[in-house]
């Protein structure tokens, strides 16, 4: 993660999480209706500073060292500045998210796929069924799929179609300094139970529909 070290006041999310990126867009497009927000993959906690009054954030993180660093204002101040009272669930998100009640979230960000070794068990049909079951009827799942080695777009398109989800995609490439410095190319997909849930995204030409290629979807056994 990264943060401006000379900035006063509320930290500005940068790298993949700036308001200009698809992740930032999702928080903006859903700002008026997303009251409960889940985040799988804490990192430096940059998405915390998209929080608005009345919203409740829950973070899911497998690595206790990541939690310690994100909470320590000597390193990063996103959490302490923007969601100081947020709940952090420590453990494998496939298990800890399973403990959440059904229809728990209006917005769920899955952000655990940018490393060289991705957690396959978070990308199967069974995992997608779990995520969808934890969403409200108009809830939106945001998958951050930026990765230098693995193309997750067809993988998740198959999984989303197999589970009956509506799927959109955006690859964001900063063209100039309008988004600010240290804003990175960002690859994102969004999923929902219906087209109505994705209406704000469908009205935005930066988001495009995704259709699966007919090949077999990943499962826990395949």
Coordinates of C-alpha atoms in Angstrom, one line a residue:
X1 CA 0.0 0.0 0.0
X2 CA 0.9 3.7 -0.3
X3 CA -0.1 7.0 1.2
X4 CA 1.0 10.6 0.8
X5 CA 3.2 11.4 3.8
X6 CA 2.9 15.2 3.5
X7 CA -0.8 15.5 3.2
X8 CA -2.8 17.2 5.9
X9 CA -6.3 16.2 6.9
X10 CA -8.2 13.2 5.6
X11 CA -5.9 10.9 3.6
X12 CA -6.5 10.7 -0.2
X13 CA -6.7 7.1 -1.5
X14 CA -4.1 6.5 -4.2
X15 CA -2.7 3.6 -6.2
X16 CA -5.7 1.3 -7.1
X17 CA -8.1 3.1 -4.7
X18 CA -8.2 6.7 -5.9
X19 CA -11.7 8.0 -6.7
X20 CA -10.9 8.0 -10.4
X21 CA -10.3 4.2 -10.5
X22 CA -13.1 1.6 -10.9
X23 CA -12.9 0.8 -7.2
X24 CA -13.3 4.5 -6.3
X25 CA -16.1 4.8 -8.9
X26 CA -18.0 1.9 -7.3
X27 CA -17.9 3.6 -3.9
X28 CA -19.2 6.9 -5.5
X29 CA -21.9 5.2 -7.6
X30 CA -23.2 3.3 -4.6
X31 CA -22.7 6.1 -2.0
X32 CA -26.4 6.8 -1.6
X33 CA -27.5 3.2 -1.1
X34 CA -24.5 1.3 0.4
X35 CA -24.9 1.3 4.1
X36 CA -23.1 -2.0 4.9
X37 CA -19.7 -2.6 3.3
X38 CA -17.4 -5.6 3.4
X39 CA -13.8 -5.6 2.3
X40 CA -11.9 -8.9 1.8
X41 CA -8.2 -8.0 1.8
X42 CA -7.3 -5.1 4.1
X43 CA -3.9 -4.0 2.7
X44 CA -3.0 -0.5 3.9
X45 CA -6.7 0.3 4.4
X46 CA -7.0 2.9 1.7
X47 CA -10.7 2.2 0.8
X48 CA -11.5 3.3 4.4
X49 CA -11.4 6.9 3.2
X50 CA -14.3 6.3 0.8
X51 CA -16.5 5.9 3.9
X52 CA -19.4 8.3 4.2
X53 CA -21.6 9.1 7.3
X54 CA -23.9 6.3 8.2
X55 CA -21.8 3.6 6.4
X56 CA -20.6 0.5 8.3
X57 CA -17.3 -1.2 7.2
X58 CA -16.2 -4.7 8.0
X59 CA -12.7 -5.9 6.9
X60 CA -11.6 -9.5 6.3
X61 CA -7.9 -10.2 6.5
X62 CA -5.9 -13.4 6.8
X63 CA -2.6 -11.9 7.9
X64 CA -2.3 -10.4 11.4
X65 CA 0.8 -8.5 10.4
X66 CA -1.2 -6.6 7.8
X67 CA -3.7 -5.6 10.4
X68 CA -1.0 -4.4 12.8
X69 CA 0.6 -2.3 10.0
X70 CA -2.7 -0.8 8.7
X71 CA -3.8 0.1 12.2
X72 CA -0.5 1.8 13.2
X73 CA -0.6 5.5 12.3
X74 CA 3.2 5.5 12.2
X75 CA 2.8 3.6 8.9
X76 CA -0.7 4.4 7.5
X77 CA -3.5 6.6 8.8
X78 CA -6.4 5.5 6.5
X79 CA -8.0 3.3 9.1
X80 CA -7.4 5.6 12.1
X81 CA -8.6 8.6 10.2
X82 CA -11.6 7.2 8.3
X83 CA -13.0 4.0 9.9
X84 CA -11.4 3.8 13.4
X85 CA -14.2 1.7 14.8
X86 CA -14.6 -0.7 11.9
X87 CA -14.7 -4.4 12.7
X88 CA -11.8 -6.5 11.4
X89 CA -12.3 -10.2 11.0
X90 CA -9.0 -12.1 11.2
X91 CA -8.8 -15.4 9.3
X92 CA -9.5 -16.9 5.9
X93 CA -12.3 -14.9 4.3
X94 CA -13.9 -18.1 2.9
X95 CA -14.5 -19.1 6.5
X96 CA -15.1 -15.8 8.3
X97 CA -17.4 -14.4 5.6
X98 CA -19.4 -17.6 5.9
X99 CA -20.1 -16.6 9.5
X100 CA -21.7 -13.3 8.4
X101 CA -25.5 -13.4 8.1
X102 CA -27.2 -13.7 4.7
X103 CA -28.1 -10.4 3.0
X104 CA -25.4 -8.7 5.2
X105 CA -23.8 -6.4 2.6
X106 CA -24.8 -3.7 0.1
X107 CA -21.2 -3.6 -1.2
X108 CA -18.5 -6.3 -1.0
X109 CA -15.0 -5.6 -2.3
X110 CA -12.9 -8.7 -3.0
X111 CA -9.3 -7.4 -3.1
X112 CA -7.0 -10.4 -2.6
X113 CA -5.7 -11.2 -6.2
X114 CA -2.9 -8.9 -7.1
X115 CA 0.0 -11.1 -5.8
X116 CA 1.9 -13.7 -7.8
X117 CA 0.1 -16.5 -6.0
X118 CA -3.6 -16.0 -5.9
X119 CA -6.0 -17.6 -3.5
X120 CA -7.8 -20.0 -5.9
X121 CA -10.4 -21.0 -3.3
X122 CA -11.8 -17.4 -3.4
X123 CA -12.5 -17.7 -7.1
X124 CA -14.7 -20.8 -7.4
X125 CA -18.4 -21.3 -8.0
X126 CA -18.9 -22.2 -4.4
X127 CA -17.1 -19.0 -3.3
X128 CA -19.2 -16.9 -5.6
X129 CA -22.4 -18.6 -4.3
X130 CA -21.2 -17.6 -0.8
X131 CA -20.6 -14.0 -1.8
X132 CA -24.0 -13.6 -3.5
X133 CA -25.8 -15.1 -0.5
X134 CA -24.2 -12.4 1.7
X135 CA -25.5 -9.6 -0.5
X136 CA -28.7 -7.6 -0.3
X137 CA -31.0 -7.9 -3.3
X138 CA -29.5 -4.8 -4.9
X139 CA -26.0 -5.4 -3.5
X140 CA -22.9 -5.2 -5.7
X141 CA -19.7 -7.3 -5.5
X142 CA -16.6 -5.6 -6.7
X143 CA -13.6 -7.9 -7.7
X144 CA -10.2 -6.2 -8.0
X145 CA -8.5 -8.4 -10.6
X146 CA -5.3 -6.4 -11.4
X147 CA -2.5 -9.0 -11.8
X148 CA 0.7 -9.1 -13.9
X149 CA 0.6 -12.9 -14.3
X150 CA -3.0 -14.2 -14.3
X151 CA -5.9 -13.1 -16.5
X152 CA -8.9 -13.5 -14.2
X153 CA -11.5 -11.9 -16.5
X154 CA -12.5 -15.2 -18.2
X155 CA -12.2 -17.1 -15.0
X156 CA -14.7 -14.9 -13.1
X157 CA -16.9 -14.4 -16.1
X158 CA -17.5 -18.2 -16.2
X159 CA -18.1 -18.3 -12.4
X160 CA -20.4 -15.4 -12.4
X161 CA -22.5 -16.8 -15.3
X162 CA -22.7 -20.2 -13.7
X163 CA -24.1 -18.6 -10.5
X164 CA -26.6 -16.4 -12.4
X165 CA -24.9 -13.1 -11.8
X166 CA -24.9 -10.0 -14.1
X167 CA -21.3 -9.1 -14.8
X168 CA -19.6 -5.9 -15.9
X169 CA -15.9 -5.0 -16.4
X170 CA -13.6 -1.9 -16.6
X171 CA -9.9 -1.6 -17.2
X172 CA -8.8 1.8 -16.0
X173 CA -5.6 3.3 -17.5
X174 CA -4.6 6.8 -16.3
X175 CA -4.1 9.0 -19.3
X176 CA -2.7 12.1 -17.6
X177 CA -2.3 13.7 -14.2
X178 CA -6.0 14.4 -13.8
X179 CA -6.4 11.6 -11.3
X180 CA -3.4 12.8 -9.4
X181 CA 0.0 11.2 -8.9
X182 CA 0.5 7.6 -7.9
X183 CA -2.7 6.4 -9.4
X184 CA -2.3 2.9 -11.1
X185 CA -3.9 1.0 -13.9
X186 CA -6.7 -0.9 -12.3
X187 CA -8.7 -3.9 -13.6
X188 CA -12.1 -4.5 -12.0
X189 CA -15.2 -6.6 -12.4
X190 CA -18.6 -6.1 -10.7
X191 CA -21.3 -8.7 -10.1
X192 CA -24.9 -8.5 -8.9
X193 CA -28.1 -10.6 -8.7
X194 CA -29.9 -8.4 -11.2
X195 CA -29.4 -5.7 -13.9
X196 CA -31.4 -3.2 -11.7
X197 CA -28.7 -3.5 -9.0
X198 CA -26.1 -2.5 -11.6
X199 CA -28.1 0.4 -13.1
X200 CA -25.6 3.1 -12.1
X201 CA -22.8 1.1 -13.7
X202 CA -24.8 0.3 -16.8
X203 CA -25.4 4.1 -17.3
X204 CA -21.7 4.7 -17.2
X205 CA -20.0 4.1 -20.6
X206 CA -16.7 3.2 -18.8
X207 CA -18.3 -0.1 -17.7
X208 CA -19.0 -2.9 -20.3
X209 CA -20.9 -6.1 -20.1
X210 CA -19.0 -9.4 -19.9
X211 CA -20.2 -12.7 -21.3
X212 CA -18.6 -16.0 -20.5
X213 CA -16.8 -18.0 -23.2
X214 CA -18.6 -21.2 -22.6
X215 CA -15.7 -23.0 -21.0
X216 CA -15.9 -24.8 -17.7
X217 CA -16.0 -22.7 -14.5
X218 CA -13.6 -23.3 -11.6
X219 CA -15.1 -25.1 -8.7
X220 CA -13.6 -26.4 -5.4
X221 CA -13.0 -29.7 -7.2
X222 CA -11.8 -28.2 -10.5

